[in-house]
Coordinates of C-alpha atoms in Angstrom, one line a residue:
M1309 CA -39.6 -30.7 5.7
T1310 CA -38.9 -33.2 2.9
T1311 CA -35.5 -33.9 1.4
A1312 CA -36.6 -32.3 -1.9
S1313 CA -37.9 -29.1 -0.2
L1314 CA -34.7 -28.9 1.9
F1315 CA -32.6 -29.2 -1.2
R1316 CA -34.7 -26.4 -2.9
K1317 CA -34.2 -24.2 0.1
E1318 CA -30.5 -24.8 0.0
Q1319 CA -30.3 -24.0 -3.7
E1320 CA -32.3 -20.8 -3.2
L1321 CA -29.7 -19.8 -0.5
Y1322 CA -26.8 -20.6 -2.8
E1323 CA -28.4 -18.6 -5.6
E1324 CA -28.9 -15.6 -3.2
I1325 CA -25.2 -15.8 -2.2
M1326 CA -23.9 -16.0 -5.8
S1327 CA -26.2 -13.2 -6.8
A1328 CA -24.8 -11.1 -4.0
W1329 CA -21.2 -11.8 -5.2
H1330 CA -22.3 -10.7 -8.7
S1331 CA -24.2 -7.6 -7.6
L1332 CA -21.1 -5.6 -6.6
G1333 CA -20.3 -2.4 -8.6
F1334 CA -18.6 0.2 -6.5
Y1335 CA -17.4 -2.6 -4.2
R1336 CA -16.3 -4.9 -7.0
P1337 CA -12.6 -4.5 -5.9
L1338 CA -13.6 -6.9 -3.1
R1339 CA -13.6 -9.6 -5.7
D1340 CA -10.0 -8.8 -6.6
D1341 CA -8.8 -9.4 -3.0
E1342 CA -7.0 -12.8 -2.9
T1343 CA -8.7 -14.0 0.3
L1344 CA -12.1 -13.0 -0.9
Q1345 CA -11.4 -14.7 -4.2
L1346 CA -10.9 -18.0 -2.3
A1347 CA -14.2 -17.4 -0.6
Y1348 CA -16.0 -16.8 -3.9
Q1349 CA -14.5 -20.0 -5.5
L1350 CA -15.6 -22.0 -2.4
C1351 CA -19.1 -20.6 -2.7
T1352 CA -19.1 -21.6 -6.4
H1353 CA -18.4 -25.2 -5.4
F1354 CA -21.2 -25.1 -2.8
Y1355 CA -23.6 -23.7 -5.4
R1356 CA -22.8 -26.5 -7.9
S1357 CA -22.9 -29.2 -5.2
S1358 CA -19.4 -30.0 -6.3
K1359 CA -18.0 -33.5 -6.1
E1360 CA -14.4 -32.2 -6.5
S1361 CA -13.5 -32.8 -2.9
L1362 CA -9.8 -32.2 -3.3
Q1363 CA -10.4 -28.7 -4.6
V1364 CA -13.0 -27.9 -1.9
S1365 CA -10.6 -29.1 0.8
D1366 CA -7.7 -27.1 -0.7
L1367 CA -9.8 -23.9 -0.9
Y1368 CA -11.2 -24.3 2.6
W1369 CA -7.8 -24.8 4.1
Q1370 CA -6.3 -21.9 2.1
L1371 CA -9.2 -19.6 3.3
F1372 CA -8.9 -20.9 6.8
E1373 CA -5.1 -20.2 6.9
R1374 CA -5.6 -16.6 5.6
L1375 CA -8.5 -15.7 7.8
V1376 CA -7.1 -17.2 11.0
G1377 CA -3.6 -15.7 10.3
Y1378 CA -5.2 -12.3 9.6
S1379 CA -7.3 -12.4 12.8
E1380 CA -4.6 -13.7 15.2
L1381 CA -2.1 -11.2 14.0
S1382 CA -4.5 -8.2 14.0
K1383 CA -4.2 -5.7 16.8
G1384 CA -7.1 -4.6 18.9
V1385 CA -10.6 -6.2 18.9
L1386 CA -12.2 -8.6 16.3
I1387 CA -15.7 -7.8 15.3
G1388 CA -17.7 -10.9 14.5
D1389 CA -15.9 -14.1 13.5
S1390 CA -12.8 -14.0 11.4
W1391 CA -14.7 -14.0 8.1
Q1392 CA -17.0 -11.1 9.2
N1393 CA -14.1 -9.1 10.7
Y1394 CA -12.1 -9.5 7.4
L1395 CA -15.0 -8.5 5.2
L1396 CA -15.7 -5.4 7.3
D1397 CA -12.1 -4.3 7.1
R1398 CA -12.0 -4.6 3.3
L1399 CA -15.3 -2.9 3.0
L1400 CA -14.3 0.2 4.9
E1401 CA -11.0 0.4 3.1
I1402 CA -12.5 0.8 -0.3
E1403 CA -13.0 4.3 -1.6
T1404 CA -16.3 5.0 -3.4
P1405 CA -17.7 8.2 -4.8
F1406 CA -20.0 8.2 -1.8
S1407 CA -17.2 7.8 0.8
L1408 CA -15.0 10.4 -1.0
K1409 CA -17.8 13.0 -1.2
A1410 CA -18.9 12.4 2.3
S1411 CA -15.4 12.9 3.6
L1412 CA -15.4 16.3 1.9
D1413 CA -18.8 17.0 3.2
E1414 CA -20.2 17.2 -0.3
P1415 CA -23.8 16.1 -1.2
T1416 CA -24.4 12.9 -3.2
G1417 CA -27.0 12.2 -5.8
L1418 CA -30.1 10.0 -5.3
A1419 CA -29.0 7.5 -8.0
L1420 CA -25.6 7.0 -6.3
R1421 CA -27.3 6.5 -2.9
S1422 CA -29.8 4.0 -4.3
A1423 CA -27.2 1.9 -6.0
L1424 CA -25.1 1.8 -2.9
A1425 CA -28.1 0.8 -0.8
M1426 CA -28.5 -2.2 -3.1
E1427 CA -24.8 -3.1 -2.8
Y1428 CA -24.9 -2.9 1.0
H1429 CA -27.9 -5.3 0.9
S1430 CA -25.8 -7.7 -1.0
L1431 CA -22.8 -7.2 1.2
Q1432 CA -24.8 -7.9 4.3
K1433 CA -25.8 -11.3 2.8
L1434 CA -22.2 -12.2 2.5
F1435 CA -21.4 -10.9 6.0
N1436 CA -24.1 -13.1 7.5
L1437 CA -22.3 -16.2 6.3
S1438 CA -21.1 -17.3 9.6
A1439 CA -18.0 -19.4 10.3
T1440 CA -20.3 -22.3 11.2
W1441 CA -22.0 -22.1 7.8
W1442 CA -18.7 -22.2 5.9
Q1443 CA -17.6 -25.2 8.0
Q1444 CA -20.8 -27.2 7.6
E1445 CA -21.1 -26.6 3.8
A1446 CA -17.5 -27.8 3.2
E1447 CA -18.1 -30.8 5.5
K1448 CA -21.1 -31.9 3.5
I1449 CA -18.9 -32.3 0.4
L1450 CA -15.8 -33.7 2.2
G1451 CA -17.6 -36.0 4.6
R1452 CA -15.2 -35.3 7.4
P1453 CA -14.8 -32.7 10.2
L1454 CA -13.0 -29.4 9.6
P1455 CA -11.7 -26.7 12.0
L1456 CA -13.8 -23.7 12.7
W1457 CA -12.4 -20.2 12.2
S1458 CA -14.2 -18.5 15.1
D1459 CA -13.1 -18.0 18.7
L1460 CA -9.8 -16.4 17.8
E1461 CA -7.7 -13.9 19.7
A1462 CA -6.2 -10.7 18.2
L1463 CA -3.0 -9.2 19.5
P1464 CA -3.3 -6.6 22.2
S1465 CA -2.9 -3.0 21.0
S1466 CA -0.6 -0.7 22.9
Q1467 CA -2.3 2.3 21.4
E1468 CA -6.0 3.1 21.8
D1469 CA -6.4 6.3 19.9
W1470 CA -9.5 8.2 18.6
L1471 CA -9.0 6.8 15.1
R1472 CA -8.9 3.2 16.1
T1473 CA -11.9 3.7 18.4
G1474 CA -14.0 5.3 15.7
Y1475 CA -13.1 2.6 13.2
L1476 CA -14.0 -0.2 15.6
Q1477 CA -17.3 1.6 16.5
M1478 CA -18.2 1.7 12.8
K1479 CA -17.5 -2.0 12.3
D1480 CA -19.5 -2.9 15.4
H1481 CA -22.4 -0.7 14.3
L1482 CA -22.5 -2.5 10.9
A1483 CA -22.2 -5.9 12.6
K1484 CA -25.3 -5.2 14.7
A1485 CA -27.3 -3.4 12.1
E1486 CA -30.5 -5.1 10.8
D1487 CA -30.4 -3.6 7.3
W1488 CA -27.2 -2.2 5.8
S1489 CA -29.1 -0.6 3.0
M1490 CA -30.4 1.9 5.7
E1491 CA -26.9 2.7 7.0
L1492 CA -25.8 5.3 4.5
P1493 CA -26.4 8.2 6.9
A1494 CA -24.2 6.5 9.6
L1495 CA -21.5 5.7 7.0
G1496 CA -21.6 9.2 5.7
A1497 CA -21.1 10.7 9.2
Y1498 CA -18.2 8.3 9.7
Y1499 CA -16.5 9.3 6.5
K1500 CA -17.0 13.0 7.2
Q1501 CA -15.3 12.6 10.6
Y1502 CA -12.6 10.1 9.9
G1503 CA -11.9 10.3 6.2
S1504 CA -12.3 7.8 3.3
G1505 CA -10.7 4.4 2.6
L1506 CA -7.4 3.6 4.2
F1507 CA -7.1 7.2 5.5
S1508 CA -10.0 6.4 7.9
R1509 CA -8.0 3.6 9.4
Y1510 CA -4.4 4.7 9.6
L1511 CA -2.6 7.9 10.5
A1512 CA 0.7 6.9 9.0
F1513 CA 1.8 4.8 6.0
R1514 CA 4.8 3.4 4.3
W1515 CA 5.1 3.6 0.5
E1516 CA 6.2 0.3 -1.0
G1517 CA 4.7 0.8 -4.4
T1518 CA 1.4 1.0 -2.7
L1519 CA 0.2 2.5 0.6
I1520 CA 0.9 0.2 3.6
G1521 CA -0.9 1.3 6.8
I1522 CA 1.2 1.4 10.0
E1523 CA -0.8 -0.1 12.8
E1524 CA 1.0 1.7 15.6
P1525 CA 3.0 4.8 14.5
D1526 CA 5.6 6.3 16.8
P1527 CA 3.7 7.6 19.8
I1528 CA 6.1 10.6 20.3
R1529 CA 4.3 13.9 21.1
L1530 CA 5.6 17.4 20.5
E1531 CA 5.1 17.9 24.3
N1532 CA 7.6 15.2 25.0
L1533 CA 10.3 16.8 22.9
V1534 CA 12.7 19.1 24.9
G1535 CA 14.4 22.1 23.4
Y1536 CA 14.5 23.5 19.8
K1537 CA 11.2 25.3 20.4
K1538 CA 11.7 28.0 17.8
Q1539 CA 12.6 25.4 15.1
R1540 CA 9.5 23.3 16.0
Q1541 CA 7.3 26.3 15.9
W1542 CA 8.3 27.1 12.3
I1543 CA 7.4 23.5 11.3
V1544 CA 4.1 23.6 13.2
E1545 CA 3.1 26.9 11.6
N1546 CA 3.9 25.6 8.1
T1547 CA 1.8 22.4 8.9
E1548 CA -1.1 24.6 10.1
R1549 CA -1.1 26.4 6.7
L1550 CA -1.4 23.0 5.0
L1551 CA -4.4 22.1 7.1
Q1552 CA -6.0 25.4 6.5
G1553 CA -5.9 24.8 2.8
Y1554 CA -3.1 27.3 1.9
R1555 CA -0.1 26.5 -0.1
A1556 CA 2.6 25.3 2.3
N1557 CA 6.3 24.9 1.9
N1558 CA 8.4 21.8 1.7
I1559 CA 10.8 21.6 4.6
L1560 CA 14.3 20.3 5.1
L1561 CA 15.2 19.5 8.7
Y1562 CA 19.0 19.6 8.7
G1563 CA 21.3 19.1 11.6
D1564 CA 23.3 16.8 13.9
R1565 CA 22.2 13.3 14.6
G1566 CA 20.0 12.7 17.7
T1567 CA 18.6 16.2 17.8
G1568 CA 15.0 15.2 17.2
K1569 CA 14.5 15.9 13.5
S1570 CA 12.6 12.7 12.7
S1571 CA 10.7 12.7 16.0
T1572 CA 9.5 16.3 15.3
V1573 CA 7.9 15.2 12.0
K1574 CA 6.3 12.1 13.5
A1575 CA 5.0 14.0 16.4
L1576 CA 3.0 16.3 14.1
L1577 CA 0.6 13.3 13.5
H1578 CA -0.6 13.3 17.1
R1579 CA -1.0 17.1 17.1
F1580 CA -2.9 17.4 13.9
G1581 CA -4.2 13.9 13.1
Q1582 CA -7.7 14.7 14.2
A1583 CA -7.6 17.7 11.9
G1584 CA -7.1 15.3 9.0
L1585 CA -3.3 15.2 8.7
R1586 CA -1.7 11.9 7.4
L1587 CA 2.0 10.9 6.9
I1588 CA 3.5 8.8 4.2
E1589 CA 7.1 7.6 4.8
V1590 CA 8.8 7.3 1.4
P1591 CA 12.2 5.6 1.2
K1592 CA 14.9 7.2 -0.9
S1593 CA 14.7 4.4 -3.4
R1594 CA 11.0 5.2 -4.1
L1595 CA 11.4 8.9 -4.9
G1596 CA 10.6 8.1 -8.5
D1597 CA 7.1 6.9 -7.5
F1598 CA 6.0 10.4 -6.8
P1599 CA 3.3 10.4 -9.6
A1600 CA 1.8 7.2 -8.2
I1601 CA 1.8 8.6 -4.7
I1602 CA -0.1 11.7 -5.9
E1603 CA -2.6 9.4 -7.7
A1604 CA -3.1 7.4 -4.5
T1605 CA -4.1 10.5 -2.5
R1606 CA -5.6 12.6 -5.3
K1607 CA -9.3 11.8 -4.8
S1608 CA -9.3 12.0 -1.0
K1609 CA -7.5 15.3 -0.9
V1610 CA -6.4 14.5 2.6
P1611 CA -3.6 16.7 3.9
V1612 CA -0.4 14.6 3.6
I1613 CA 3.2 14.9 4.6
L1614 CA 5.6 12.9 2.4
F1615 CA 8.3 12.1 4.9
V1616 CA 11.8 11.2 3.6
D1617 CA 14.1 10.4 6.5
D1618 CA 17.8 10.6 6.5
L1619 CA 18.0 12.0 3.0
S1620 CA 21.5 12.1 1.4
F1621 CA 23.2 11.0 -1.7
E1622 CA 26.5 9.6 -2.5
D1623 CA 28.5 10.8 -5.5
G1624 CA 27.2 9.3 -8.7
E1625 CA 23.8 8.4 -7.2
S1626 CA 21.0 9.5 -9.6
G1627 CA 18.4 9.8 -6.9
Y1628 CA 19.2 13.4 -6.3
Q1629 CA 17.9 14.2 -9.8
E1630 CA 14.6 12.5 -8.9
M1631 CA 14.5 14.6 -5.7
K1632 CA 15.2 17.7 -7.6
A1633 CA 12.5 17.0 -10.2
L1634 CA 10.1 16.2 -7.3
L1635 CA 10.8 19.5 -5.6
E1636 CA 10.6 21.5 -8.8
G1637 CA 7.4 19.8 -10.0
A1638 CA 9.0 18.5 -13.1
V1639 CA 7.8 14.9 -12.6
A1640 CA 4.3 15.9 -11.5
V1641 CA 2.9 19.1 -10.0
R1642 CA 2.7 18.8 -6.2
P1643 CA -0.9 19.2 -5.1
D1644 CA -1.8 21.8 -2.5
H1645 CA -2.8 19.2 0.0
M1646 CA 0.7 17.7 0.0
V1647 CA 4.1 18.8 1.4
I1648 CA 7.5 17.1 1.5
Y1649 CA 9.4 17.0 4.9
A1650 CA 12.9 15.6 4.7
T1651 CA 15.6 15.1 7.4
S1652 CA 19.3 15.0 6.7
N1653 CA 22.7 15.3 8.5
R1654 CA 24.2 16.9 5.4
R1655 CA 23.5 20.6 4.6
H1656 CA 23.7 20.1 0.9
L1657 CA 22.3 16.5 0.9
I1658 CA 25.0 15.4 -1.5
K1659 CA 28.3 14.1 -0.1
E1660 CA 31.2 16.4 -1.1
K1661 CA 34.5 14.9 -2.1
A1662 CA 37.8 16.6 -2.9
K1663 CA 37.1 16.2 -6.6
D1664 CA 33.8 18.1 -6.2
S1665 CA 35.6 21.3 -5.1
L1666 CA 35.3 24.2 -7.5
A1667 CA 39.1 24.3 -7.9
T1668 CA 39.2 20.7 -9.0
M1669 CA 36.3 21.1 -11.4
Q1670 CA 37.9 24.0 -13.1
E1671 CA 40.5 21.7 -14.4
E1672 CA 38.0 19.2 -15.8
E1673 CA 35.0 21.2 -17.1
L1674 CA 34.3 24.1 -19.4
R1675 CA 31.6 25.5 -17.0
P1676 CA 32.6 24.0 -13.6
G1677 CA 30.5 26.5 -11.7
D1678 CA 27.3 25.1 -13.2
S1679 CA 28.0 21.5 -12.1
Y1680 CA 29.2 22.6 -8.6
Q1681 CA 26.1 24.8 -8.1
E1682 CA 23.8 22.0 -9.3
K1683 CA 25.2 19.5 -6.8
M1684 CA 25.2 22.0 -3.9
S1685 CA 21.9 23.7 -4.5
L1686 CA 19.5 20.7 -4.0
A1687 CA 18.8 21.8 -0.4
D1688 CA 17.9 25.3 -1.6
R1689 CA 14.9 23.9 -3.5
F1690 CA 13.1 23.3 -0.2
G1691 CA 11.0 26.3 0.7
I1692 CA 12.2 26.2 4.4
T1693 CA 15.4 24.8 5.9
V1694 CA 15.2 24.3 9.7
T1695 CA 18.5 23.7 11.5
F1696 CA 18.9 21.4 14.5
L1697 CA 22.4 21.9 15.9
A1698 CA 23.9 19.8 18.7
P1699 CA 23.2 21.4 22.0
N1700 CA 26.0 23.0 24.0
Q1701 CA 26.7 21.7 27.5
E1702 CA 24.1 24.0 29.2
E1703 CA 21.4 23.1 26.7
Y1704 CA 22.3 19.4 27.0
L1705 CA 21.9 19.5 30.8
Q1706 CA 18.6 21.4 30.4
I1707 CA 17.3 18.5 28.3
V1708 CA 18.5 16.1 31.0
D1709 CA 16.8 18.1 33.7
A1710 CA 13.5 18.1 31.8
L1711 CA 13.6 14.4 31.1
A1712 CA 14.5 13.6 34.7
A1713 CA 11.5 15.7 35.9
E1714 CA 9.2 13.9 33.4
R1715 CA 10.3 10.6 35.0
S1716 CA 10.1 11.9 38.6
L1717 CA 13.7 10.8 39.3
H1718 CA 14.9 11.3 42.9
I1719 CA 18.5 12.4 42.4
S1720 CA 20.3 15.6 43.2
K1721 CA 21.0 18.0 40.3
E1722 CA 24.7 17.9 40.9
E1723 CA 24.9 14.1 40.8
L1724 CA 22.5 14.0 37.8
H1725 CA 24.7 16.5 35.9
R1726 CA 27.9 14.7 36.8
R1727 CA 26.6 11.4 35.5
A1728 CA 25.0 13.0 32.4
L1729 CA 28.3 14.6 31.4
L1730 CA 30.2 11.4 31.9
W1731 CA 27.6 9.5 29.8
E1732 CA 27.9 11.9 26.9
R1733 CA 31.6 11.7 26.8
R1734 CA 31.5 7.9 26.8
Q1735 CA 28.7 7.6 24.3
N1736 CA 27.6 9.6 21.3
G1737 CA 28.3 13.2 22.3
R1738 CA 25.7 15.8 23.3
S1739 CA 22.3 15.5 21.8
G1740 CA 18.6 15.1 22.8
R1741 CA 18.9 11.4 22.0
T1742 CA 22.0 11.0 24.2
A1743 CA 20.1 12.7 27.0
R1744 CA 17.2 10.4 26.7
Q1745 CA 19.4 7.3 26.5
F1746 CA 21.1 8.5 29.7
I1747 CA 17.8 8.9 31.5
D1748 CA 16.7 5.5 30.3
S1749 CA 19.9 4.0 31.7
I1750 CA 19.3 5.3 35.2
T1751 CA 15.5 4.9 35.4

């Protein structure tokens, strides 16, 4: 092959690549990703046979740092090289009309499927740009060797669950597929089983102005929690109503510290995750973001628990007004697929001081009862309040016995109880948490 024909062939490849970048409609958000923006800019320099070696070097090293850092700090298995693995992750996270309708088991029109088939054809061209290709193209311009971003090692994952397995299987299927434009049925089946977008990848999220997926949520199971069976049954039944499509109640889990309130909520994920349940942990400082959270989940209609842990307000804090508005639907109407579960050590959520007493208020306000009731009634706006009181001595020892049996400890009951009671007196008092800490200390 002559130099001229080789040059023409390279130009044709560059034109195909640039055409692929510019043929994204539903997947155009990929172009907004900072890492993929670097890749696009680098491709542009390759296409123009750029002589701007400093810019090419800078772009390559920025892209290298991002892809290698992402791959090395990922958990689980990498599919393809770091470029291919990253592109697959971003592709599966994007919600499209097709993924949303497929997750709801709704049919899609021929025009939509045809357009997506074209986009997948373009995306596969970008996927097929191997790490070696990126390296060699940059080296042509720079005239010096560059590091390769293949042969990387992700972090081991301590949790291998059904969701992660399904996600990796879909990535591997696409990586091995000959023609992505023919893979809509496989993708549709995936979205139907696992959900759309980020909800197909994560069970739990933190809200930080946007959804941040939690790689490894708390592994606690309801089966691992001892005691409080009646309380947990109420919460389970309300959650089942949510999953069945009925209007479910918001729940306040109130009680002493260490009684398993937060663990109960987190354990629901592992009981109902395969039925579609997801959890979004919302810090108290973000309660005003409720409309944005609704918008982030509106299209997918996935059953969601908004989890507010350790909810309480100091005197003068305005956050309780936001919580009140959230519960009453004054900020935005709570959709049927969403509930709020909050935990608190305070029955009324707002810290009471001497000046908040009705007698004191009577000296300062014309209608003191109104202010007092407003402050004390926030908890009443939850549909259900479930109380977790500290166990008595007998209940505490029952929890200790159950945990000891779970760990197969070889110790007499008398000695176990003697040491458990000594532990709770020296530590944090009787609670499920104290019992577990005691068992941990002797295991």
